[in-house]
PDB file of C-alpha atoms and ligand atoms in Angstrom:
ATOM      1  CA  MET A 128      22.950   1.030  27.873  1.00 35.00           C
ATOM      2  CA  THR A 129      19.285  -0.027  28.337  1.00 39.00           C
ATOM      3  CA  GLN A 130      17.253  -1.311  25.377  1.00 41.00           C
ATOM      4  CA  ASN A 131      14.438   1.009  26.081  1.00 42.00           C
ATOM      5  CA  SER A 132      16.431   4.336  26.532  1.00 43.00           C
ATOM      6  CA  LEU A 133      17.513   4.513  22.837  1.00 51.00           C
ATOM      7  CA  THR A 134      20.707   5.985  24.002  1.00 52.00           C
ATOM      8  CA  VAL A 135      22.770   4.198  21.301  1.00 48.00           C
ATOM      9  CA  PRO A 136      26.219   5.079  22.406  1.00 46.00           C
ATOM     10  CA  VAL A 137      29.052   5.926  20.093  1.00 43.00           C
ATOM     11  CA  GLU A 138      31.422   4.086  22.287  1.00 42.00           C
ATOM     12  CA  GLN A 139      31.233   1.535  25.018  1.00 45.00           C
ATOM     13  CA  GLU A 140      33.147   1.865  28.189  1.00 41.00           C
ATOM     14  CA  ASN A 141      35.730  -0.222  26.998  1.00 41.00           C
ATOM     15  CA  ASN A 142      36.187   2.049  23.993  1.00 49.00           C
ATOM     16  CA  ASP A 143      34.895  -0.438  21.759  1.00 64.00           C
ATOM     17  CA  LEU A 144      33.394   1.364  18.708  1.00 86.00           C
ATOM     18  CA  TRP A 145      29.824   0.644  17.631  1.00 91.00           C
ATOM     19  CA  THR A 146      30.132  -1.287  14.242  1.00 95.00           C
ATOM     20  CA  LEU A 147      27.370  -1.756  11.900  1.00 96.00           C
ATOM     21  CA  LEU A 148      26.821  -5.347  12.954  1.00 96.00           C
ATOM     22  CA  ARG A 149      26.715  -4.488  16.631  1.00 96.00           C
ATOM     23  CA  LEU A 150      24.156  -1.824  16.007  1.00 96.00           C
ATOM     24  CA  LEU A 151      22.112  -3.991  13.724  1.00 97.00           C
ATOM     25  CA  ARG A 152      21.815  -6.694  16.525  1.00 97.00           C
ATOM     26  CA  TRP A 153      21.037  -4.010  19.236  1.00 97.00           C
ATOM     27  CA  VAL A 154      18.187  -2.598  17.063  1.00 98.00           C
ATOM     28  CA  THR A 155      16.815  -6.072  16.201  1.00 98.00           C
ATOM     29  CA  THR A 156      16.451  -6.920  19.884  1.00 98.00           C
ATOM     30  CA  TYR A 157      14.897  -3.487  20.504  1.00 98.00           C
ATOM     31  CA  PHE A 158      12.252  -4.083  17.688  1.00 98.00           C
ATOM     32  CA  THR A 159      11.567  -7.549  18.987  1.00 98.00           C
ATOM     33  CA  GLU A 160      10.803  -6.218  22.476  1.00 98.00           C
ATOM     34  CA  LYS A 161       8.544  -3.536  20.777  1.00 97.00           C
ATOM     35  CA  GLY A 162       6.413  -6.470  19.230  1.00 96.00           C
ATOM     36  CA  ILE A 163       7.424  -5.884  15.581  1.00 97.00           C
ATOM     37  CA  ASP A 164       6.674  -8.739  13.206  1.00 95.00           C
ATOM     38  CA  SER A 165      10.138  -8.790  11.277  1.00 96.00           C
ATOM     39  CA  PRO A 166      12.555  -7.196  13.674  1.00 98.00           C
ATOM     40  CA  ARG A 167      15.731  -8.226  11.713  1.00 97.00           C
ATOM     41  CA  LEU A 168      14.435  -7.188   8.370  1.00 97.00           C
ATOM     42  CA  ASP A 169      13.096  -3.941   9.566  1.00 97.00           C
ATOM     43  CA  ALA A 170      16.443  -3.149  11.261  1.00 98.00           C
ATOM     44  CA  GLU A 171      18.447  -4.026   8.157  1.00 97.00           C
ATOM     45  CA  LEU A 172      16.173  -1.841   5.844  1.00 96.00           C
ATOM     46  CA  LEU A 173      16.233   1.084   8.183  1.00 97.00           C
ATOM     47  CA  LEU A 174      20.054   1.014   8.566  1.00 97.00           C
ATOM     48  CA  ALA A 175      20.718   0.390   4.940  1.00 96.00           C
ATOM     49  CA  HIS A 176      18.257   3.380   4.170  1.00 95.00           C
ATOM     50  CA  THR A 177      19.954   5.775   6.652  1.00 95.00           C
ATOM     51  CA  LEU A 178      23.553   4.720   5.547  1.00 96.00           C
ATOM     52  CA  GLN A 179      22.669   4.942   1.767  1.00 95.00           C
ATOM     53  CA  LEU A 180      23.675   1.275   1.300  1.00 95.00           C
ATOM     54  CA  ASP A 181      21.735  -1.787  -0.274  1.00 92.00           C
ATOM     55  CA  ARG A 182      21.269  -4.726   1.839  1.00 87.00           C
ATOM     56  CA  VAL A 183      24.432  -6.449   0.215  1.00 92.00           C
ATOM     57  CA  GLY A 184      26.313  -3.326   1.102  1.00 94.00           C
ATOM     58  CA  LEU A 185      25.240  -3.506   4.589  1.00 94.00           C
ATOM     59  CA  TYR A 186      26.707  -7.208   4.897  1.00 93.00           C
ATOM     60  CA  LEU A 187      29.914  -6.024   3.377  1.00 95.00           C
ATOM     61  CA  ASN A 188      30.320  -3.381   5.965  1.00 94.00           C
ATOM     62  CA  TYR A 189      29.420  -5.263   9.134  1.00 94.00           C
ATOM     63  CA  ASP A 190      32.846  -4.227  10.738  1.00 94.00           C
ATOM     64  CA  ARG A 191      32.524  -0.497   9.909  1.00 94.00           C
ATOM     65  CA  PRO A 192      32.373   1.606  12.885  1.00 95.00           C
ATOM     66  CA  LEU A 193      29.560   4.169  12.903  1.00 95.00           C
ATOM     67  CA  LEU A 194      30.130   7.963  12.987  1.00 93.00           C
ATOM     68  CA  ALA A 195      28.263   9.902  15.593  1.00 92.00           C
ATOM     69  CA  ALA A 196      26.410  11.758  12.954  1.00 94.00           C
ATOM     70  CA  GLU A 197      25.240   8.544  11.571  1.00 94.00           C
ATOM     71  CA  LEU A 198      23.858   7.303  14.845  1.00 94.00           C
ATOM     72  CA  ASP A 199      22.148  10.828  15.254  1.00 94.00           C
ATOM     73  CA  LYS A 200      20.262  10.105  11.862  1.00 96.00           C
ATOM     74  CA  ILE A 201      19.348   6.448  12.747  1.00 96.00           C
ATOM     75  CA  ARG A 202      18.311   7.118  16.353  1.00 96.00           C
ATOM     76  CA  PRO A 203      14.936   8.993  15.673  1.00 97.00           C
ATOM     77  CA  LEU A 204      13.902   6.555  13.034  1.00 97.00           C
ATOM     78  CA  VAL A 205      14.497   3.626  15.225  1.00 98.00           C
ATOM     79  CA  LYS A 206      12.311   5.321  17.895  1.00 98.00           C
ATOM     80  CA  ARG A 207       9.492   6.011  15.463  1.00 98.00           C
ATOM     81  CA  ARG A 208       9.641   2.438  14.288  1.00 98.00           C
ATOM     82  CA  GLY A 209       9.753   1.090  18.041  1.00 98.00           C
ATOM     83  CA  GLN A 210       6.336   3.236  18.354  1.00 97.00           C
ATOM     84  CA  ARG A 211       5.038   1.118  15.488  1.00 98.00           C
ATOM     85  CA  GLU A 212       5.157   3.768  12.680  1.00 98.00           C
ATOM     86  CA  PRO A 213       5.129   1.717   9.446  1.00 98.00           C
ATOM     87  CA  LEU A 214       8.506   1.128   8.036  1.00 98.00           C
ATOM     88  CA  GLN A 215       7.394   2.312   4.470  1.00 98.00           C
ATOM     89  CA  TYR A 216       6.408   5.843   5.780  1.00 98.00           C
ATOM     90  CA  LEU A 217       9.899   6.070   7.427  1.00 98.00           C
ATOM     91  CA  LEU A 218      11.594   4.919   4.269  1.00 97.00           C
ATOM     92  CA  GLY A 219       9.164   7.147   2.162  1.00 97.00           C
ATOM     93  CA  THR A 220       8.962   4.441  -0.537  1.00 97.00           C
ATOM     94  CA  THR A 221       7.402   1.046  -1.076  1.00 98.00           C
ATOM     95  CA  GLU A 222       7.412  -1.604  -3.946  1.00 98.00           C
ATOM     96  CA  PHE A 223       4.391  -2.701  -5.728  1.00 98.00           C
ATOM     97  CA  TRP A 224       4.082  -4.638  -8.897  1.00 98.00           C
ATOM     98  CA  SER A 225       7.983  -4.472  -8.951  1.00 98.00           C
ATOM     99  CA  LEU A 226       7.814  -0.694  -9.241  1.00 98.00           C
ATOM    100  CA  GLU A 227       8.825   1.925  -6.565  1.00 98.00           C
ATOM    101  CA  PHE A 228       6.152   4.275  -5.029  1.00 98.00           C
ATOM    102  CA  VAL A 229       6.442   7.225  -3.102  1.00 98.00           C
ATOM    103  CA  VAL A 230       4.345   6.811   0.049  1.00 98.00           C
ATOM    104  CA  THR A 231       3.462   9.226   2.863  1.00 98.00           C
ATOM    105  CA  PRO A 232       0.892   9.123   5.696  1.00 98.00           C
ATOM    106  CA  ALA A 233      -1.472  10.601   3.327  1.00 98.00           C
ATOM    107  CA  VAL A 234      -1.818   7.339   1.432  1.00 98.00           C
ATOM    108  CA  LEU A 235      -2.550   3.780   2.162  1.00 98.00           C
ATOM    109  CA  ILE A 236       0.643   1.700   1.809  1.00 98.00           C
ATOM    110  CA  PRO A 237       0.048  -0.561  -1.274  1.00 98.00           C
ATOM    111  CA  ARG A 238      -0.283  -4.152  -0.260  1.00 98.00           C
ATOM    112  CA  ALA A 239       0.944  -7.242  -2.205  1.00 97.00           C
ATOM    113  CA  ASP A 240      -2.659  -8.722  -2.020  1.00 97.00           C
ATOM    114  CA  THR A 241      -3.775  -5.882  -4.272  1.00 98.00           C
ATOM    115  CA  GLU A 242      -1.612  -7.268  -7.014  1.00 98.00           C
ATOM    116  CA  ILE A 243      -4.236  -9.731  -7.581  1.00 98.00           C
ATOM    117  CA  LEU A 244      -6.614  -6.857  -8.633  1.00 98.00           C
ATOM    118  CA  VAL A 245      -3.934  -5.799 -11.016  1.00 98.00           C
ATOM    119  CA  GLU A 246      -3.742  -9.386 -12.569  1.00 98.00           C
ATOM    120  CA  GLU A 247      -7.330  -9.646 -12.795  1.00 98.00           C
ATOM    121  CA  ALA A 248      -7.651  -6.213 -14.568  1.00 98.00           C
ATOM    122  CA  LEU A 249      -4.921  -7.291 -17.053  1.00 98.00           C
ATOM    123  CA  ASN A 250      -7.161 -10.365 -17.831  1.00 98.00           C
ATOM    124  CA  HIS A 251     -10.145  -8.086 -18.673  1.00 97.00           C
ATOM    125  CA  THR A 252      -8.447  -5.598 -20.990  1.00 95.00           C
ATOM    126  CA  GLY A 253      -8.584  -5.597 -24.716  1.00 90.00           C
ATOM    127  CA  PRO A 254      -6.273  -3.943 -27.103  1.00 91.00           C
ATOM    128  CA  GLU A 255      -7.312  -0.441 -26.117  1.00 95.00           C
ATOM    129  CA  GLY A 256      -9.899   1.455 -23.850  1.00 97.00           C
ATOM    130  CA  GLN A 257     -10.648   3.737 -20.976  1.00 98.00           C
ATOM    131  CA  LEU A 258     -10.030   2.664 -17.434  1.00 98.00           C
ATOM    132  CA  LEU A 259     -11.008   4.385 -14.019  1.00 98.00           C
ATOM    133  CA  ASP A 260      -9.400   3.497 -10.850  1.00 98.00           C
ATOM    134  CA  VAL A 261     -11.587   4.460  -8.051  1.00 98.00           C
ATOM    135  CA  GLY A 262      -9.858   5.520  -4.541  1.00 98.00           C
ATOM    136  CA  THR A 263      -6.511   5.661  -6.388  1.00 98.00           C
ATOM    137  CA  GLY A 264      -4.427   6.628  -3.203  1.00 98.00           C
ATOM    138  CA  SER A 265      -0.843   6.471  -4.125  1.00 98.00           C
ATOM    139  CA  GLY A 266      -1.721   5.559  -7.709  1.00 99.00           C
ATOM    140  CA  ALA A 267      -0.332   2.064  -7.377  1.00 99.00           C
ATOM    141  CA  ILE A 268      -2.971   0.317  -9.284  1.00 99.00           C
ATOM    142  CA  VAL A 269      -3.506   2.777 -12.059  1.00 98.00           C
ATOM    143  CA  ILE A 270       0.270   3.235 -12.578  1.00 98.00           C
ATOM    144  CA  SER A 271       0.937  -0.556 -12.644  1.00 98.00           C
ATOM    145  CA  LEU A 272      -1.877  -0.870 -15.129  1.00 98.00           C
ATOM    146  CA  ALA A 273      -0.565   1.870 -17.349  1.00 98.00           C
ATOM    147  CA  SER A 274       2.788   0.301 -17.300  1.00 98.00           C
ATOM    148  CA  GLU A 275       1.478  -2.866 -18.613  1.00 98.00           C
ATOM    149  CA  ARG A 276      -0.996  -1.570 -21.130  1.00 97.00           C
ATOM    150  CA  PRO A 277       0.552   1.396 -23.286  1.00 97.00           C
ATOM    151  CA  THR A 278      -2.597   1.703 -25.372  1.00 97.00           C
ATOM    152  CA  TRP A 279      -5.044   2.479 -22.678  1.00 98.00           C
ATOM    153  CA  GLN A 280      -6.079   5.923 -21.265  1.00 97.00           C
ATOM    154  CA  MET A 281      -6.419   5.840 -17.533  1.00 98.00           C
ATOM    155  CA  THR A 282      -7.901   8.026 -14.717  1.00 98.00           C
ATOM    156  CA  GLY A 283      -7.313   7.777 -11.087  1.00 98.00           C
ATOM    157  CA  LEU A 284      -9.860   9.429  -8.814  1.00 98.00           C
ATOM    158  CA  ASP A 285      -9.801  10.024  -5.130  1.00 98.00           C
ATOM    159  CA  ILE A 286     -11.550  12.204  -2.609  1.00 98.00           C
ATOM    160  CA  SER A 287      -8.369  13.159  -0.759  1.00 98.00           C
ATOM    161  CA  SER A 288      -6.253  15.936  -2.290  1.00 98.00           C
ATOM    162  CA  PRO A 289      -3.199  15.055  -0.112  1.00 98.00           C
ATOM    163  CA  ALA A 290      -3.402  11.557  -1.638  1.00 98.00           C
ATOM    164  CA  LEU A 291      -3.721  12.872  -5.059  1.00 98.00           C
ATOM    165  CA  ALA A 292      -0.657  14.886  -4.536  1.00 98.00           C
ATOM    166  CA  VAL A 293       1.241  11.771  -3.727  1.00 98.00           C
ATOM    167  CA  ALA A 294      -0.264   9.991  -6.780  1.00 99.00           C
ATOM    168  CA  GLN A 295       0.926  12.961  -8.818  1.00 98.00           C
ATOM    169  CA  LYS A 296       4.475  12.336  -7.763  1.00 98.00           C
ATOM    170  CA  ASN A 297       4.153   8.616  -8.653  1.00 98.00           C
ATOM    171  CA  VAL A 298       2.811   9.417 -11.941  1.00 98.00           C
ATOM    172  CA  ALA A 299       5.671  11.675 -12.887  1.00 98.00           C
ATOM    173  CA  ARG A 300       8.143   9.342 -11.359  1.00 98.00           C
ATOM    174  CA  HIS A 301       6.973   6.747 -13.862  1.00 98.00           C
ATOM    175  CA  GLN A 302       6.608   9.251 -16.641  1.00 98.00           C
ATOM    176  CA  LEU A 303       3.070   8.408 -17.310  1.00 98.00           C
ATOM    177  CA  GLU A 304       1.710  12.117 -17.212  1.00 98.00           C
ATOM    178  CA  LYS A 305       0.250  11.710 -20.784  1.00 97.00           C
ATOM    179  CA  ARG A 306      -1.762   8.600 -20.128  1.00 97.00           C
ATOM    180  CA  ILE A 307      -2.904   8.996 -16.602  1.00 98.00           C
ATOM    181  CA  GLU A 308      -5.275  11.715 -15.390  1.00 98.00           C
ATOM    182  CA  LEU A 309      -5.797  12.282 -11.749  1.00 98.00           C
ATOM    183  CA  LEU A 310      -9.245  13.720 -10.675  1.00 98.00           C
ATOM    184  CA  GLN A 311     -10.615  14.700  -7.207  1.00 98.00           C
ATOM    185  CA  GLY A 312     -14.043  13.287  -6.648  1.00 98.00           C
ATOM    186  CA  ASP A 313     -16.339  11.055  -4.656  1.00 98.00           C
ATOM    187  CA  LEU A 314     -17.078   7.531  -5.456  1.00 98.00           C
ATOM    188  CA  ALA A 315     -20.694   8.358  -4.752  1.00 97.00           C
ATOM    189  CA  GLU A 316     -20.859  10.397  -7.986  1.00 97.00           C
ATOM    190  CA  LEU A 317     -18.274   9.121 -10.515  1.00 97.00           C
ATOM    191  CA  PRO A 318     -17.283  11.409 -13.452  1.00 97.00           C
ATOM    192  CA  GLN A 319     -19.982  11.477 -16.159  1.00 96.00           C
ATOM    193  CA  ARG A 320     -17.910   9.495 -18.633  1.00 97.00           C
ATOM    194  CA  GLN A 321     -17.789   6.004 -20.157  1.00 97.00           C
ATOM    195  CA  TYR A 322     -15.171   3.359 -19.086  1.00 98.00           C
ATOM    196  CA  ASP A 323     -14.385  -0.006 -20.374  1.00 98.00           C
ATOM    197  CA  LEU A 324     -13.000  -1.119 -17.048  1.00 98.00           C
ATOM    198  CA  ILE A 325     -13.570   0.245 -13.650  1.00 98.00           C
ATOM    199  CA  VAL A 326     -11.297  -1.077 -10.873  1.00 98.00           C
ATOM    200  CA  SER A 327     -11.370  -0.208  -7.195  1.00 98.00           C
ATOM    201  CA  ASN A 328      -9.770  -1.080  -3.883  1.00 98.00           C
ATOM    202  CA  PRO A 329     -12.093   1.000  -1.719  1.00 98.00           C
ATOM    203  CA  PRO A 330     -12.245   1.336   2.084  1.00 98.00           C
ATOM    204  CA  TYR A 331     -13.751  -1.789   3.428  1.00 98.00           C
ATOM    205  CA  ILE A 332     -13.067  -2.252   7.088  1.00 98.00           C
ATOM    206  CA  SER A 333     -16.010  -2.231   9.258  1.00 97.00           C
ATOM    207  CA  ARG A 334     -16.278  -0.397  12.545  1.00 95.00           C
ATOM    208  CA  GLN A 335     -16.262  -3.690  14.476  1.00 94.00           C
ATOM    209  CA  GLU A 336     -12.919  -4.728  12.832  1.00 96.00           C
ATOM    210  CA  TRP A 337     -11.292  -1.301  13.437  1.00 95.00           C
ATOM    211  CA  ASP A 338     -10.062  -1.978  17.095  1.00 93.00           C
ATOM    212  CA  GLU A 339      -8.483  -5.409  16.084  1.00 95.00           C
ATOM    213  CA  LEU A 340      -6.089  -3.656  13.460  1.00 96.00           C
ATOM    214  CA  MET A 341      -2.428  -3.752  14.082  1.00 96.00           C
ATOM    215  CA  PRO A 342      -1.139  -0.412  15.457  1.00 96.00           C
ATOM    216  CA  GLU A 343       0.992   0.175  12.429  1.00 96.00           C
ATOM    217  CA  VAL A 344      -2.425   0.310  10.422  1.00 97.00           C
ATOM    218  CA  ARG A 345      -4.848   1.874  13.049  1.00 96.00           C
ATOM    219  CA  CYS A 346      -2.578   4.585  14.375  1.00 97.00           C
ATOM    220  CA  PHE A 347      -0.671   5.609  11.206  1.00 98.00           C
ATOM    221  CA  GLU A 348      -2.611   4.820   8.022  1.00 98.00           C
ATOM    222  CA  PRO A 349      -5.560   7.150   6.889  1.00 98.00           C
ATOM    223  CA  GLN A 350      -8.708   6.286   8.286  1.00 98.00           C
ATOM    224  CA  LEU A 351     -10.349   7.622   5.088  1.00 98.00           C
ATOM    225  CA  ALA A 352      -8.645   4.891   3.208  1.00 98.00           C
ATOM    226  CA  LEU A 353      -9.930   2.079   5.247  1.00 98.00           C
ATOM    227  CA  LEU A 354     -13.132   2.619   7.174  1.00 98.00           C
ATOM    228  CA  ALA A 355     -16.421   2.051   5.522  1.00 98.00           C
ATOM    229  CA  ASP A 356     -20.047   2.036   7.088  1.00 97.00           C
ATOM    230  CA  ASN A 357     -22.696  -0.709   6.550  1.00 97.00           C
ATOM    231  CA  ASP A 358     -20.324  -3.449   7.783  1.00 96.00           C
ATOM    232  CA  GLY A 359     -17.609  -2.333   5.374  1.00 98.00           C
ATOM    233  CA  LEU A 360     -19.939  -2.636   2.337  1.00 98.00           C
ATOM    234  CA  GLU A 361     -21.014   1.010   1.813  1.00 98.00           C
ATOM    235  CA  CYS A 362     -18.541   1.670  -0.955  1.00 98.00           C
ATOM    236  CA  TYR A 363     -19.303  -1.349  -2.974  1.00 98.00           C
ATOM    237  CA  GLN A 364     -22.999  -0.497  -2.636  1.00 98.00           C
ATOM    238  CA  GLN A 365     -22.190   2.832  -4.149  1.00 98.00           C
ATOM    239  CA  LEU A 366     -19.892   1.426  -6.777  1.00 98.00           C
ATOM    240  CA  VAL A 367     -22.183  -1.073  -8.312  1.00 98.00           C
ATOM    241  CA  THR A 368     -24.888   1.670  -8.575  1.00 98.00           C
ATOM    242  CA  GLN A 369     -22.480   4.109 -10.135  1.00 98.00           C
ATOM    243  CA  ALA A 370     -20.840   1.758 -12.582  1.00 97.00           C
ATOM    244  CA  GLN A 371     -24.223   0.713 -14.056  1.00 96.00           C
ATOM    245  CA  THR A 372     -24.404   4.149 -15.792  1.00 96.00           C
ATOM    246  CA  ARG A 373     -20.428   4.551 -16.505  1.00 97.00           C
ATOM    247  CA  LEU A 374     -19.583   1.310 -18.145  1.00 98.00           C
ATOM    248  CA  ASN A 375     -19.605   0.754 -21.667  1.00 96.00           C
ATOM    249  CA  ALA A 376     -21.415  -2.424 -22.985  1.00 95.00           C
ATOM    250  CA  HIS A 377     -19.316  -5.389 -22.028  1.00 95.00           C
ATOM    251  CA  GLY A 378     -17.371  -3.222 -19.576  1.00 97.00           C
ATOM    252  CA  TRP A 379     -16.014  -4.702 -16.285  1.00 98.00           C
ATOM    253  CA  LEU A 380     -16.246  -3.723 -12.608  1.00 98.00           C
ATOM    254  CA  LEU A 381     -13.502  -5.416 -10.495  1.00 98.00           C
ATOM    255  CA  VAL A 382     -13.112  -4.793  -6.726  1.00 98.00           C
ATOM    256  CA  GLU A 383     -10.817  -5.941  -4.093  1.00 98.00           C
ATOM    257  CA  ILE A 384     -12.789  -7.280  -0.964  1.00 98.00           C
ATOM    258  CA  GLY A 385     -12.036  -8.069   2.586  1.00 97.00           C
ATOM    259  CA  TYR A 386     -11.768 -11.998   3.078  1.00 94.00           C
ATOM    260  CA  GLN A 387     -15.196 -12.350   4.670  1.00 95.00           C
ATOM    261  CA  GLN A 388     -17.132 -10.013   2.107  1.00 98.00           C
ATOM    262  CA  ALA A 389     -17.183 -12.359  -0.929  1.00 98.00           C
ATOM    263  CA  GLU A 390     -20.910 -13.467  -0.645  1.00 98.00           C
ATOM    264  CA  ALA A 391     -22.156 -10.093   0.313  1.00 98.00           C
ATOM    265  CA  VAL A 392     -20.313  -8.239  -2.483  1.00 98.00           C
ATOM    266  CA  LYS A 393     -21.221 -10.756  -4.970  1.00 98.00           C
ATOM    267  CA  SER A 394     -24.859 -10.433  -4.175  1.00 98.00           C
ATOM    268  CA  LEU A 395     -24.488  -6.662  -4.631  1.00 98.00           C
ATOM    269  CA  PHE A 396     -23.257  -7.155  -8.114  1.00 98.00           C
ATOM    270  CA  LEU A 397     -25.954  -9.687  -8.981  1.00 98.00           C
ATOM    271  CA  ALA A 398     -28.770  -7.379  -7.620  1.00 98.00           C
ATOM    272  CA  ALA A 399     -27.324  -4.486  -9.777  1.00 97.00           C
ATOM    273  CA  GLY A 400     -27.723  -6.580 -12.838  1.00 96.00           C
ATOM    274  CA  PHE A 401     -23.936  -7.766 -13.481  1.00 98.00           C
ATOM    275  CA  LYS A 402     -23.334 -10.898 -15.308  1.00 97.00           C
ATOM    276  CA  ASP A 403     -20.430 -13.320 -15.341  1.00 98.00           C
ATOM    277  CA  VAL A 404     -19.885 -12.482 -11.623  1.00 98.00           C
ATOM    278  CA  PHE A 405     -16.850 -14.271 -10.299  1.00 98.00           C
ATOM    279  CA  VAL A 406     -14.714 -14.330  -6.987  1.00 98.00           C
ATOM    280  CA  ARG A 407     -10.937 -14.665  -7.441  1.00 98.00           C
ATOM    281  CA  LYS A 408      -8.838 -16.004  -4.385  1.00 98.00           C
ATOM    282  CA  ASP A 409      -5.359 -14.656  -3.563  1.00 96.00           C
ATOM    283  CA  TYR A 410      -2.313 -16.931  -3.101  1.00 95.00           C
ATOM    284  CA  SER A 411      -3.248 -17.708   0.416  1.00 95.00           C
ATOM    285  CA  GLY A 412      -6.538 -19.046  -0.674  1.00 97.00           C
ATOM    286  CA  GLN A 413      -8.807 -16.089   0.482  1.00 97.00           C
ATOM    287  CA  PRO A 414     -11.414 -14.500  -1.513  1.00 98.00           C
ATOM    288  CA  ARG A 415      -9.725 -11.218  -2.892  1.00 98.00           C
ATOM    289  CA  VAL A 416     -11.320  -9.912  -5.955  1.00 98.00           C
ATOM    290  CA  VAL A 417     -15.090  -9.744  -6.987  1.00 98.00           C
ATOM    291  CA  GLY A 418     -15.913  -8.811 -10.649  1.00 98.00           C
ATOM    292  CA  GLY A 419     -18.694  -8.654 -13.066  1.00 98.00           C
ATOM    293  CA  CYS A 420     -19.751  -7.531 -16.567  1.00 98.00           C
ATOM    294  CA  LEU A 421     -22.530  -5.331 -17.903  1.00 93.00           C
ATOM    295  CA  TYR A 422     -23.826  -6.398 -21.302  1.00 85.00           C
TER     296      TYR A 422
HETATM  297  C1  SAM B 293      -7.944   1.203   0.489  1.00 84.52           C
HETATM  298  S1  SAM B 293      -7.369   2.758  -0.260  1.00 84.52           S
HETATM  299  C2  SAM B 293      -6.696   2.254  -1.778  1.00 84.52           C
HETATM  300  C3  SAM B 293      -5.518   2.923  -2.274  1.00 84.52           C
HETATM  301  C4  SAM B 293      -4.810   2.364  -3.471  1.00 84.52           C
HETATM  302  N1  SAM B 293      -5.801   2.122  -4.582  1.00 84.52           N
HETATM  303  C5  SAM B 293      -4.217   1.061  -3.194  1.00 84.52           C
HETATM  304  O1  SAM B 293      -4.945   0.129  -3.478  1.00 84.52           O
HETATM  305  O2  SAM B 293      -3.234   1.013  -2.460  1.00 84.52           O
HETATM  306  C6  SAM B 293      -8.925   3.483  -0.496  1.00 84.52           C
HETATM  307  C7  SAM B 293      -8.714   4.871  -1.204  1.00 84.52           C
HETATM  308  O3  SAM B 293     -10.047   5.412  -1.395  1.00 84.52           O
HETATM  309  C8  SAM B 293     -10.111   6.926  -1.042  1.00 84.52           C
HETATM  310  N2  SAM B 293     -11.459   7.055  -0.815  1.00 84.52           N
HETATM  311  C9  SAM B 293     -12.088   7.130   0.420  1.00 84.52           C
HETATM  312  N3  SAM B 293     -13.369   7.471   0.361  1.00 84.52           N
HETATM  313  C10 SAM B 293     -13.600   7.764  -0.874  1.00 84.52           C
HETATM  314  C11 SAM B 293     -14.692   8.313  -1.621  1.00 84.52           C
HETATM  315  N4  SAM B 293     -16.009   8.515  -1.011  1.00 84.52           N
HETATM  316  N5  SAM B 293     -14.551   8.593  -3.016  1.00 84.52           N
HETATM  317  C12 SAM B 293     -13.240   8.567  -3.561  1.00 84.52           C
HETATM  318  N6  SAM B 293     -12.239   7.993  -2.903  1.00 84.52           N
HETATM  319  C13 SAM B 293     -12.271   7.761  -1.658  1.00 84.52           C
HETATM  320  C14 SAM B 293      -9.074   7.009   0.040  1.00 84.52           C
HETATM  321  O4  SAM B 293      -8.700   8.433   0.113  1.00 84.52           O
HETATM  322  C15 SAM B 293      -7.955   6.060  -0.210  1.00 84.52           C
HETATM  323  O5  SAM B 293      -6.899   6.510  -1.108  1.00 84.52           O
END
């Protein structure tokens, strides 16, 4: 058997059966050769998912021989991961804010860094109010916030109808249909309503940065969710303008930013008349959120 052929055999020549542990080691080596960051973890999660085991179940079944039908199920997934398709799209779900979300290639995979935006949003919510999540994607931000703030009404807006279909599944999964409305629309023209808090993780990758992205991101995640003109600043320019007329007095606009964008985005907030403008760093010390208030 060669590592690249992906002909995971049912039996070796000496009639030695493929046990789970043997396959796990084989897949780990294959992923390592393909340049995957966390080959062992990805191999474990993919095998556990296919065999409908949790990771503890996987360890407990190390000696179990695999059936031909199981190998047939695993083989295409291993191949796709080897081609750098993100693990989360293969599993069909991911975790964010300790909640499970459906993800498909129609939506950006929610990142742990975005939990900083959720934390800041929670720091800027009073007892009740109206919140708008612009560029909601999978709905990860608005659903996490709705799960923490049961007295708030929330809206998730996105330009992409395939993304909104995924968000709708997630809203239903978390039984939040009564408190979260999903709308299709462009952030250049926000709904004619008033909000107490507007949050957004908009596209912010510049064209210069695009080619440097990992293949998992560049080749598989939606470009619409990532790329922004004007050095990645276009959506922020539109958001600060729109928020001026959509925020109630004392309302806040909070946005996630790329690590090099803090000064430029802060300047946009100040130029648009926002007060108490702040930059919040993430847990690795990089600027991650800019926020400001309209009096
Ligand atoms: C970076 S993703 C964020 C997704 C999700 N909020 C998250 O944090 O995981 C940006 C989202 O903005 C949406 N989007 C892009 N351009 C937009 C526009 N002009 N108006 C509204 N939404 C837009 C994309 O479809 C995508 O879902």
